[in-house]
Short mmCIF file of C-alpha atoms and ligand atoms in Angstrom, two decimals:
data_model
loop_
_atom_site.label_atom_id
_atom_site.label_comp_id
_atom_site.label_asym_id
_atom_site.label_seq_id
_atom_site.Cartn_x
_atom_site.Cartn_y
_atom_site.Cartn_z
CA UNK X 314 -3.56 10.13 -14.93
CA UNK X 315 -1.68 9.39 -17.95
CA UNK X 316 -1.60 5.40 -19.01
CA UNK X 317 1.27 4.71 -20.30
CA UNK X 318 1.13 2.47 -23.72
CA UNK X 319 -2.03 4.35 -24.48
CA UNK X 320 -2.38 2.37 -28.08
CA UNK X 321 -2.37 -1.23 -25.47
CA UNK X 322 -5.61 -0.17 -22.98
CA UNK X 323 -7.48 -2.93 -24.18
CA UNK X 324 -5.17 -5.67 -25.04
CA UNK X 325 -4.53 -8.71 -23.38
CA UNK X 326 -1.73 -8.48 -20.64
CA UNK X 327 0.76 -11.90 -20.64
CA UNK X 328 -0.37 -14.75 -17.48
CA UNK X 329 2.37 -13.22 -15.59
CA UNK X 330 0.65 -9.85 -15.24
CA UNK X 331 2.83 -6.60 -16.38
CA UNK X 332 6.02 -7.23 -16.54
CA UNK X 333 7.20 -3.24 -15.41
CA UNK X 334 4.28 -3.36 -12.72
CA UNK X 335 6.10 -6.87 -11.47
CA UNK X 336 9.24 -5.66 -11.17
CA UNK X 337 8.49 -2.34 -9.20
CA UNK X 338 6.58 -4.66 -7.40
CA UNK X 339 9.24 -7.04 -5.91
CA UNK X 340 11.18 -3.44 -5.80
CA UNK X 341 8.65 -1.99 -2.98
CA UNK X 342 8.38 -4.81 -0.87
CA UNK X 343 11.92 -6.14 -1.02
CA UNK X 344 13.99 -3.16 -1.52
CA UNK X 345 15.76 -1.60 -4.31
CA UNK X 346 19.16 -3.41 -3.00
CA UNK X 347 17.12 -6.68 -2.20
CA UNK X 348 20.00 -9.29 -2.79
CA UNK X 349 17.13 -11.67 -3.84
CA UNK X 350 16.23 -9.40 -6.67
CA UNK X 351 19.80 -8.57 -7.15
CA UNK X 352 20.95 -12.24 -7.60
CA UNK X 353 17.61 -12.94 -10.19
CA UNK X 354 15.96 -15.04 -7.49
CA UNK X 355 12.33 -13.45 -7.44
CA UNK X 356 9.48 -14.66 -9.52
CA UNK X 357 6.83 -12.44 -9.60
CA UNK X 358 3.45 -12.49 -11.17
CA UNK X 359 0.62 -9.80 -11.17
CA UNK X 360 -2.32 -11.38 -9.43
CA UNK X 361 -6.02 -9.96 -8.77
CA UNK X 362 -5.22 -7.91 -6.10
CA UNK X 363 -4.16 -9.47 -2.15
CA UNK X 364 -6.40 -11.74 -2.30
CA UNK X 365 -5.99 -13.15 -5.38
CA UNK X 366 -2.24 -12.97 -4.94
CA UNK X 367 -3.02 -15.42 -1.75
CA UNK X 368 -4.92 -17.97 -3.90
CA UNK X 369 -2.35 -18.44 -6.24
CA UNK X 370 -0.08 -18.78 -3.80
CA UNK X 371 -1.83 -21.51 -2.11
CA UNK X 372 -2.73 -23.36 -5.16
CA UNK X 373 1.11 -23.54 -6.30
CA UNK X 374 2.24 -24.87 -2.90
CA UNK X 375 -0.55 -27.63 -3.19
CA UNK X 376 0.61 -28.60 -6.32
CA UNK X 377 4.88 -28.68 -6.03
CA UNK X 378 5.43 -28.13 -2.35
CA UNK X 379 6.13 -31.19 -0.07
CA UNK X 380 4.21 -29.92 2.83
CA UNK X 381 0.25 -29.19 2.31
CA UNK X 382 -0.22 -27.51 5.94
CA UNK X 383 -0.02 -23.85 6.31
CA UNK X 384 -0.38 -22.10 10.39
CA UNK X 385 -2.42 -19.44 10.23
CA UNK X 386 -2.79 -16.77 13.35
CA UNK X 387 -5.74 -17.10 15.53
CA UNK X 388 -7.63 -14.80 15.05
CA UNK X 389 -6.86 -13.64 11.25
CA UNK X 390 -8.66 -11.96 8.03
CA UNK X 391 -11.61 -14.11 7.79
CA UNK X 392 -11.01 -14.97 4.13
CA UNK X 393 -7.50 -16.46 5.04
CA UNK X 394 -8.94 -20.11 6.24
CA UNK X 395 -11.03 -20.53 2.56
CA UNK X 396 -8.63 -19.09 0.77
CA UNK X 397 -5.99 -21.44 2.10
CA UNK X 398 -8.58 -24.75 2.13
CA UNK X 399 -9.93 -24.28 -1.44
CA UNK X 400 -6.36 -23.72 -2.72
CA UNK X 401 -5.83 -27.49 -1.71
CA UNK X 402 -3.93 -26.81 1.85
CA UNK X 403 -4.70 -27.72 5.56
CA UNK X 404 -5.14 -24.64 7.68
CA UNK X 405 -4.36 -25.01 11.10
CA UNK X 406 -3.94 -22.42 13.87
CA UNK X 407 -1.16 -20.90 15.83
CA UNK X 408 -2.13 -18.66 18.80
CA UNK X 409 -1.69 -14.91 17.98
CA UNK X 410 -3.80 -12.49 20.19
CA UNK X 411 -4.35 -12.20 23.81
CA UNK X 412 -7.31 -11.12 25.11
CA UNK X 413 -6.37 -10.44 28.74
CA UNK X 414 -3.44 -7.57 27.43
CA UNK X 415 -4.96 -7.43 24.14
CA UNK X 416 -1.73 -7.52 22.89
CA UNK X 417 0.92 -10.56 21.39
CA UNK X 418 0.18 -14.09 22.19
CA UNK X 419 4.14 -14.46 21.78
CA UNK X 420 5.04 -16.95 24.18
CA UNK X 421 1.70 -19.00 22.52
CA UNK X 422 3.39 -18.08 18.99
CA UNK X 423 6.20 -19.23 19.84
CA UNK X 424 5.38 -22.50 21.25
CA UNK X 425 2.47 -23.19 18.05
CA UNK X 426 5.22 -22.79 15.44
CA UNK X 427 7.73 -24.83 17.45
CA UNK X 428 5.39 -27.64 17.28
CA UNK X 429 4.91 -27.41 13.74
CA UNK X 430 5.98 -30.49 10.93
CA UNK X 431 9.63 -29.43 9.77
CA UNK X 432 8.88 -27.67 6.38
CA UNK X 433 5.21 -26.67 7.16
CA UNK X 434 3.97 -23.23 5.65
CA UNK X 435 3.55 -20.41 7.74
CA UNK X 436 1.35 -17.06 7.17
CA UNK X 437 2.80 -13.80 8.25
CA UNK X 438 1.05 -10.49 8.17
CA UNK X 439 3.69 -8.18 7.14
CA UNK X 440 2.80 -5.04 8.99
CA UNK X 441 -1.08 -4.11 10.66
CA UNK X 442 -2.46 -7.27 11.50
CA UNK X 443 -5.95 -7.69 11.13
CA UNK X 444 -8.21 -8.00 12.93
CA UNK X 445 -5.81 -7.40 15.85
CA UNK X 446 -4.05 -4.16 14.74
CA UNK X 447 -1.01 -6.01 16.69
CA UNK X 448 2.41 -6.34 15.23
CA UNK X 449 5.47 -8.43 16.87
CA UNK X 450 8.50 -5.93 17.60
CA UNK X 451 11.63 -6.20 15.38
CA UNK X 452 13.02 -8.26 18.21
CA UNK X 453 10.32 -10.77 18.26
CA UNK X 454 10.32 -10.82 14.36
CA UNK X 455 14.07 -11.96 14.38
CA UNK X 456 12.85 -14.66 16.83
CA UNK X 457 10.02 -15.55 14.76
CA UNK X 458 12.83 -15.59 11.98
CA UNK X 459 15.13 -17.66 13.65
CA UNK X 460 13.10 -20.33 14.67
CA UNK X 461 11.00 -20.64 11.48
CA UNK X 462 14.77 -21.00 9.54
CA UNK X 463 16.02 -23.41 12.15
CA UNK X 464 12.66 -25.55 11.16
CA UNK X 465 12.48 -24.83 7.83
CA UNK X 466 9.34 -23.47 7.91
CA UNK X 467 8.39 -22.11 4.60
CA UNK X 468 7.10 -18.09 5.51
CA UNK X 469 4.11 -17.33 3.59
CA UNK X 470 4.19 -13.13 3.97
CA UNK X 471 0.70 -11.31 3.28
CA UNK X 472 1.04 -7.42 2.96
CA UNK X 473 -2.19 -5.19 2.53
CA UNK X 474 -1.27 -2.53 4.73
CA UNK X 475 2.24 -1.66 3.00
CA UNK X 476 2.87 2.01 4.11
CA UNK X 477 -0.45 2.35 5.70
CA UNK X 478 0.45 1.34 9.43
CA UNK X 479 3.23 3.30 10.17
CA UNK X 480 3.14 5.43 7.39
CA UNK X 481 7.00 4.64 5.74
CA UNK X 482 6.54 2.37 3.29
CA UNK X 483 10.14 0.51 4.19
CA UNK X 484 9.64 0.34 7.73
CA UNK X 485 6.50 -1.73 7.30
CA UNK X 486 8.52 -3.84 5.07
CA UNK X 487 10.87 -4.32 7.78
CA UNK X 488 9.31 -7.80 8.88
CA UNK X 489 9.95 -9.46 5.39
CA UNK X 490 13.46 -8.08 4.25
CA UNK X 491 14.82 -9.51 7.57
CA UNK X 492 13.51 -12.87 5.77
CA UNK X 493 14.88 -11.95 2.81
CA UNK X 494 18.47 -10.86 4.07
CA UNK X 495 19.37 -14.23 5.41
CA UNK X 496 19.49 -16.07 2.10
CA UNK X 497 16.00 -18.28 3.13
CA UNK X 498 12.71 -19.08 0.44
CA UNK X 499 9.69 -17.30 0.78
CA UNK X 500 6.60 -16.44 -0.46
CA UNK X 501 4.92 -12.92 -0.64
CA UNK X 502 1.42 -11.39 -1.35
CA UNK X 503 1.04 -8.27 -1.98
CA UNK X 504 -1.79 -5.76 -2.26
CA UNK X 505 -2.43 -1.91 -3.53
CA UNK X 506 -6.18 -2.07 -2.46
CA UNK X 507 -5.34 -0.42 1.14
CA UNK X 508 -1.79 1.51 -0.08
CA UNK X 509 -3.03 2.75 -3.26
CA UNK X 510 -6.89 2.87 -2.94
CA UNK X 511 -7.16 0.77 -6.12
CA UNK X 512 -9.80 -2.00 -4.52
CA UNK X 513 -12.25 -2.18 -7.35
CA UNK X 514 -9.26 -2.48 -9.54
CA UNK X 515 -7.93 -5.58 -8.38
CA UNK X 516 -3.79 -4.92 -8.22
CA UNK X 517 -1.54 -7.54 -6.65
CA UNK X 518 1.47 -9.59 -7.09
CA UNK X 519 2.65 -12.84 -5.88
CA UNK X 520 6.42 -13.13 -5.18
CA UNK X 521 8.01 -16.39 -4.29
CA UNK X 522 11.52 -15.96 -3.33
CA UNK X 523 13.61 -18.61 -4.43
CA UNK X 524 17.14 -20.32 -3.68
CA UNK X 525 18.54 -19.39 -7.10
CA UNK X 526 17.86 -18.21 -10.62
CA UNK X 527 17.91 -21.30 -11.62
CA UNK X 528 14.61 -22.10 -9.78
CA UNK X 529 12.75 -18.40 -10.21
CA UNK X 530 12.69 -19.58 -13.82
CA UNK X 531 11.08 -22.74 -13.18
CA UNK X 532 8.59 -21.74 -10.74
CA UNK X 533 7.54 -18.48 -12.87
CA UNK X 534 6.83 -21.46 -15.92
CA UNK X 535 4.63 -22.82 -13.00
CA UNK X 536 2.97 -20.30 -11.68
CA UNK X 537 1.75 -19.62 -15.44
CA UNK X 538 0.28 -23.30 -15.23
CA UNK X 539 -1.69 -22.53 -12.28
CA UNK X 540 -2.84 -19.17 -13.67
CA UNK X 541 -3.72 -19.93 -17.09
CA UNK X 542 -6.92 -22.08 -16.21
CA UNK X 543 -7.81 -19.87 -13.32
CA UNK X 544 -8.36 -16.70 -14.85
CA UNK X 545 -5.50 -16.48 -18.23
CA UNK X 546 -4.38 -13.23 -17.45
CA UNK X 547 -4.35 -10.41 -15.27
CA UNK X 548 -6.29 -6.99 -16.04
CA UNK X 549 -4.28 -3.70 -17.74
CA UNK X 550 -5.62 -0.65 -15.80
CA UNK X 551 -5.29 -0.72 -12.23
CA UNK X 552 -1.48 -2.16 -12.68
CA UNK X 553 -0.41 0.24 -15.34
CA UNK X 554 -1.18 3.31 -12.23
CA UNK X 555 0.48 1.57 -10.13
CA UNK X 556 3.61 0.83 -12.48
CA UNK X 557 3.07 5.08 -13.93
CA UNK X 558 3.30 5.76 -10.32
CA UNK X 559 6.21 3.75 -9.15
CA UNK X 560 8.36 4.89 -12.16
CA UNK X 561 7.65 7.96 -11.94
CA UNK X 562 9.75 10.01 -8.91
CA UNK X 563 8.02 12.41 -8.52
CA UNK X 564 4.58 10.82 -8.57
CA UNK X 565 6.53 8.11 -6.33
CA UNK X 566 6.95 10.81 -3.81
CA UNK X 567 3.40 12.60 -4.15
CA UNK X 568 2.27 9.48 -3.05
CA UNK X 569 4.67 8.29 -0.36
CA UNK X 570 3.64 12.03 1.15
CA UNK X 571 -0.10 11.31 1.09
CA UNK X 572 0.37 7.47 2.13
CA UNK X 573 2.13 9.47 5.01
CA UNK X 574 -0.98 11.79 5.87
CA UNK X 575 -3.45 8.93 5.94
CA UNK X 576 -1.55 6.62 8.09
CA UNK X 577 -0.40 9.86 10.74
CA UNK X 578 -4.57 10.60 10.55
CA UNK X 579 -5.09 7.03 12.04
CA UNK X 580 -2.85 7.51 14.16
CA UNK X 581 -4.55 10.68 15.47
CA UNK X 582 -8.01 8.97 15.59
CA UNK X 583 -6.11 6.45 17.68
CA UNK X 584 -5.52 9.17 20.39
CA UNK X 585 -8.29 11.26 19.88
CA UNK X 586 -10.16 8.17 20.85
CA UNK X 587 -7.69 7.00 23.70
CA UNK X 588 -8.28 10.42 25.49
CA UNK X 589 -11.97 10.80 24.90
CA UNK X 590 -12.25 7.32 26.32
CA UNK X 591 -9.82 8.55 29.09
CA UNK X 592 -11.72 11.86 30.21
CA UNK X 593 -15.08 9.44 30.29
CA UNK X 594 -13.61 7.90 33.41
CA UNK X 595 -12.67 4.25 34.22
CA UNK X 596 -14.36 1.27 32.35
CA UNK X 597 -15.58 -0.31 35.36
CA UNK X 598 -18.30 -2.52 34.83
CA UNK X 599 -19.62 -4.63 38.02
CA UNK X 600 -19.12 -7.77 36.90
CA UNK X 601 -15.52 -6.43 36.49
CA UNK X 602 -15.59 -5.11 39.92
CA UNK X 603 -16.81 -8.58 41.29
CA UNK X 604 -13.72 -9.92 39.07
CA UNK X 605 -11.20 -7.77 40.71
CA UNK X 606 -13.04 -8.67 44.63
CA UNK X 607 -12.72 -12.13 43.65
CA UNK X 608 -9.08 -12.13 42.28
CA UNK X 609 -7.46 -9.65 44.77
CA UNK X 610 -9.69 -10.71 48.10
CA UNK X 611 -11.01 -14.54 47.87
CA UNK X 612 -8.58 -16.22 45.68
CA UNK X 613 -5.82 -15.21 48.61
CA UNK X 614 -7.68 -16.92 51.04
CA UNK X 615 -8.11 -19.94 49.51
CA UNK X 616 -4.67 -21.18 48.60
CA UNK X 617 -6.21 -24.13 46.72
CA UNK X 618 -7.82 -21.90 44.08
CA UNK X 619 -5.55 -22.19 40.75
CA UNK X 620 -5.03 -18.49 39.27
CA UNK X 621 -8.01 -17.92 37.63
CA UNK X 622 -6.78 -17.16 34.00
CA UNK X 623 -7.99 -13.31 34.38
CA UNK X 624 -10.25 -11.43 31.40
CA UNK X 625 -11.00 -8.32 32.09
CA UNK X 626 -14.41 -8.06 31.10
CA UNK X 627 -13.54 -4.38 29.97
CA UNK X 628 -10.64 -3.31 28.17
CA UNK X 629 -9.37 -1.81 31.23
CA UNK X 630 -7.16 1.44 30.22
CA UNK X 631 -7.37 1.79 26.56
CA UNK X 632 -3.92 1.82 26.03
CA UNK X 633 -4.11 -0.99 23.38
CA UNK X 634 -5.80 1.47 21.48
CA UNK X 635 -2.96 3.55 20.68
CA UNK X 636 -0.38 -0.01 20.93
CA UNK X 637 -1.91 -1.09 18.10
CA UNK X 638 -1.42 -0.27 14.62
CA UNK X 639 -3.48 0.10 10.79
CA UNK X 640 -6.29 0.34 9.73
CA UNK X 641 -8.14 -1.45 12.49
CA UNK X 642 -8.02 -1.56 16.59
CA UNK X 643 -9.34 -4.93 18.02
CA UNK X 644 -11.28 -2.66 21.04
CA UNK X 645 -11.74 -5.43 23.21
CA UNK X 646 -15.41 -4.99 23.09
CA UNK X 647 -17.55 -8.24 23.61
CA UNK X 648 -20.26 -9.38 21.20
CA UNK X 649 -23.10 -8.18 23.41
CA UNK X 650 -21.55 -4.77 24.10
CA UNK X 651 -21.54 -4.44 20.06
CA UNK X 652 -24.80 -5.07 19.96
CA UNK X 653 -25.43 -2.58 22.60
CA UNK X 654 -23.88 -0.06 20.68
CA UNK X 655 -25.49 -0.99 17.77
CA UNK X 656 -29.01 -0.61 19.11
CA UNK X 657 -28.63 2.17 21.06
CA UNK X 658 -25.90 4.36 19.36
CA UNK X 659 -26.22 3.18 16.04
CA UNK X 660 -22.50 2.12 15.44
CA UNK X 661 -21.97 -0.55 13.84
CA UNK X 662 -18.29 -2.99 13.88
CA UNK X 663 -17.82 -6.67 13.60
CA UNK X 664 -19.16 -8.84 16.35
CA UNK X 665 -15.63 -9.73 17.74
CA UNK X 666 -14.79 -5.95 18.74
CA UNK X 667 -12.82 -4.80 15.27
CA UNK X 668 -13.23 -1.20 14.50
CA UNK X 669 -11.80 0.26 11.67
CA UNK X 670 -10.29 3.44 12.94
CA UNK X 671 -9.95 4.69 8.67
CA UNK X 672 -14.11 4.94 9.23
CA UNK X 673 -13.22 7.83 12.07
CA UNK X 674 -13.16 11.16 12.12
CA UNK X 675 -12.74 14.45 14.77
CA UNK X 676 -16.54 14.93 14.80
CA UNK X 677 -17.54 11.18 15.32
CA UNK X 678 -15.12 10.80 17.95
CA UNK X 679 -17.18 11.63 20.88
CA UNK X 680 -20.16 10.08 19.87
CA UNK X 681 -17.95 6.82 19.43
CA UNK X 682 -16.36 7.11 22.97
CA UNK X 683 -19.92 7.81 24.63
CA UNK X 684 -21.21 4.65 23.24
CA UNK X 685 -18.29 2.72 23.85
CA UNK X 686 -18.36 4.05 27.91
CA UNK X 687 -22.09 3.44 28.36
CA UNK X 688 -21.20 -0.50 26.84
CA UNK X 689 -19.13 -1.25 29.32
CA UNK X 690 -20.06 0.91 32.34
C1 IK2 T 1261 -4.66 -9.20 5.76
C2 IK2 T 1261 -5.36 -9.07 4.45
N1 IK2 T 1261 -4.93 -9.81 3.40
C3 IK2 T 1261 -5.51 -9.72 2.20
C4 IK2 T 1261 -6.57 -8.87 1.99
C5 IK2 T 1261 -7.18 -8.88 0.58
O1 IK2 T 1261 -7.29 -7.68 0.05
P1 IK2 T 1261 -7.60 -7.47 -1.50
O2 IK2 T 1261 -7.89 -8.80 -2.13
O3 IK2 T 1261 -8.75 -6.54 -1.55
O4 IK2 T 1261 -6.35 -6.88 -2.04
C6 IK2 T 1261 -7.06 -8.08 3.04
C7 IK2 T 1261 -8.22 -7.12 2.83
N2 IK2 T 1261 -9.12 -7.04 3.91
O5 IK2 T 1261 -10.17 -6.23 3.72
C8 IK2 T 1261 -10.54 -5.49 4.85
C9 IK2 T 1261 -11.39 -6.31 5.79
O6 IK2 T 1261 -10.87 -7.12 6.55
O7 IK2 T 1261 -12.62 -6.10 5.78
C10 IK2 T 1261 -6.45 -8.18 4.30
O8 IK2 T 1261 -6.87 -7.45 5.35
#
């Protein structure tokens, strides 16, 4: 890979990052006819990678922002909470995930953000949430939308998945250009760690969307503040592929096609997996048999009984498997069925049920989809 500017490899990049890397930046997520970008109202620097995009995010909202508490989803990437805390902000929770469909908490979303302080901040996974692998439908994102403006809830938009859920890098973008299009502030992290497989290299921006030139200016100048102390500036390498790339059409479109072929593979593991699960017969275990005895025979007879709030103590039909979307499927699995598998398969996931479906392939399939059956059988 050629790197552009060969004679600057090892000089010092500005505090705002890469200036050509910035601007493709805001280009990808927002859009080439972004009328934020159009109308100069994007300040964008180049942070250390998603994470470090989130950081600086968090510490400039606890420094100029009126409101210090941000709603985060329950559950969310376990680095969210610090991230948030140590930046100087409250985190608090809004309900997300559903257990019993292992789907969208919505009506719980709903009602969480609706009870939020007028101006509070808001975190948004753009596209793939983790560890849920649940996304709200463009429908529910313009209701999310429309009650977060008619609040003025500040959206705080975190995108590591870019391209990598459903494989078109503007339909994953979807969620935040709706944002964008209606005029409103926002802030955006972005990440090439996932998208590009740049990790070690540390490639991210921070966009904050603002209400006019005017402002971009200002809060660039401040954004510098918070960055020089924390780490003066950004590093060269990883950015300048990512700016070679994005300049460069047809590189642009080499990788657009590949981004493609990894995100249709997970969705491929994501059936394979459904229909091996399928063919291995019903998850039935007998305390979910008792469940269904109890729900469908005694609660009728005794009026009095509230509805039990129902958990299937097995994912049931799968289905959510191949609902959700990304790099990870929230299985369902409890935390001694992991350990089950663990010990007796030798597969290993994170104690709340998150696979990551990238880890899969054909051959491990079955062996994944015998353990899982014999867990909750
Ligand atoms: C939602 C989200 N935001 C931000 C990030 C930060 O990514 P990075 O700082 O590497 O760009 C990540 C990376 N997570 O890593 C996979 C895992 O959950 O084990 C992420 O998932």
């Amino acid at each position: 890979m050629l790197i552009q500017n060969e004679s600057r490899v090892k000089e010092y990049l500005p505090i705002t990052g890469l200036a050509d890397f910035n601007k493709l930046s805001a280009k990808l997520i927002f859009g080439a006819d972004s009328p934020a970008i159009q109308e100069n109202r994007v300040a964008t620097v180049q942070c250390l990678s998603g994470t470090g995009s989130l950081r600086v995010g968090g510490e400039f909202l606890a420094r100029h922002y009126h409101e210090r508490t941000i709603y985060i989803p329950q559950p969310t990437w376990g680095n969210h909470p610090k991230v948030f805390t140590l930046a100087g902000l409250t985190a608090r929770s809004y309900r997300y995930y559903d257990p019993a469909t292992r789907g969208l908490d919505f009506q719980g979303l709903l009602e969480d953000i609706s009870s939020a302080p007028s101006g509070a901040i808001v975190l948004l996974h753009a596209c793939a949430h983790n560890p849920t692998g649940v996304d709200p439908t463009l429908e529910q994102w313009e209701q999310i939308r429309q009650l977060m403006r008619s609040k003025a809830l500040l959206p705080f938009f975190d995108s590591a998945y870019q391209g990598f859920a459903s494989g078109s890098l503007d339909k994953d973008a979807q969620s935040v250009r709706m944002f964008v299009a209606d005029g409103g502030e926002l802030l955006m992290a972005q990440s090439y760690a996932k998208n590009m497989g740049l990790y070690g290299e540390r490639v991210g921006a921070l966009s904050i969307v603002c209400g006019s030139a005017d402002i971009a200016v200002k809060v660039e100048s401040q954004l510098k503040l918070v960055i020089r102390p924390m780490y003066s500036n950004p590093p060269l390498h990883g950015a300048s592929i990512v700016a070679t790339i994005l300049k460069d059409s047809a590189m642009f479109d080499e990788w657009t096609l590949e981004l493609k072929a990894m995100a249709d593979r997970i969705i491929s593991m994501r059936e394979q997996l459904f229909n091996a699960l399928k063919i291995r017969g019903p998850s039935v275990s007998k305390l979910w048999m008792f469940n269904l005895l109890v729900h469908f025979l005694l609660i009728p007879l005794c009026q009095s009984v509230d509805h039990l709030s129902y958990h299937a103590e097995t994912p049931g039909d799968w289905s959510h498997i191949i609902k959700q979307i990304g790099m990870f499927t929230f299985t369902g699995l409890n935390s001694d069925q992991v350990a089950f598998m663990r010990q007796e398969y030798h597969i290993y996931m994170t104690s709340d049920g998150r696979i990551s479906m990238a880890g899969l392939s054909s051959r491990t399939v079955p062996h994944l989809a015998d353990a899982i059956h014999a867990a909750v059988t």
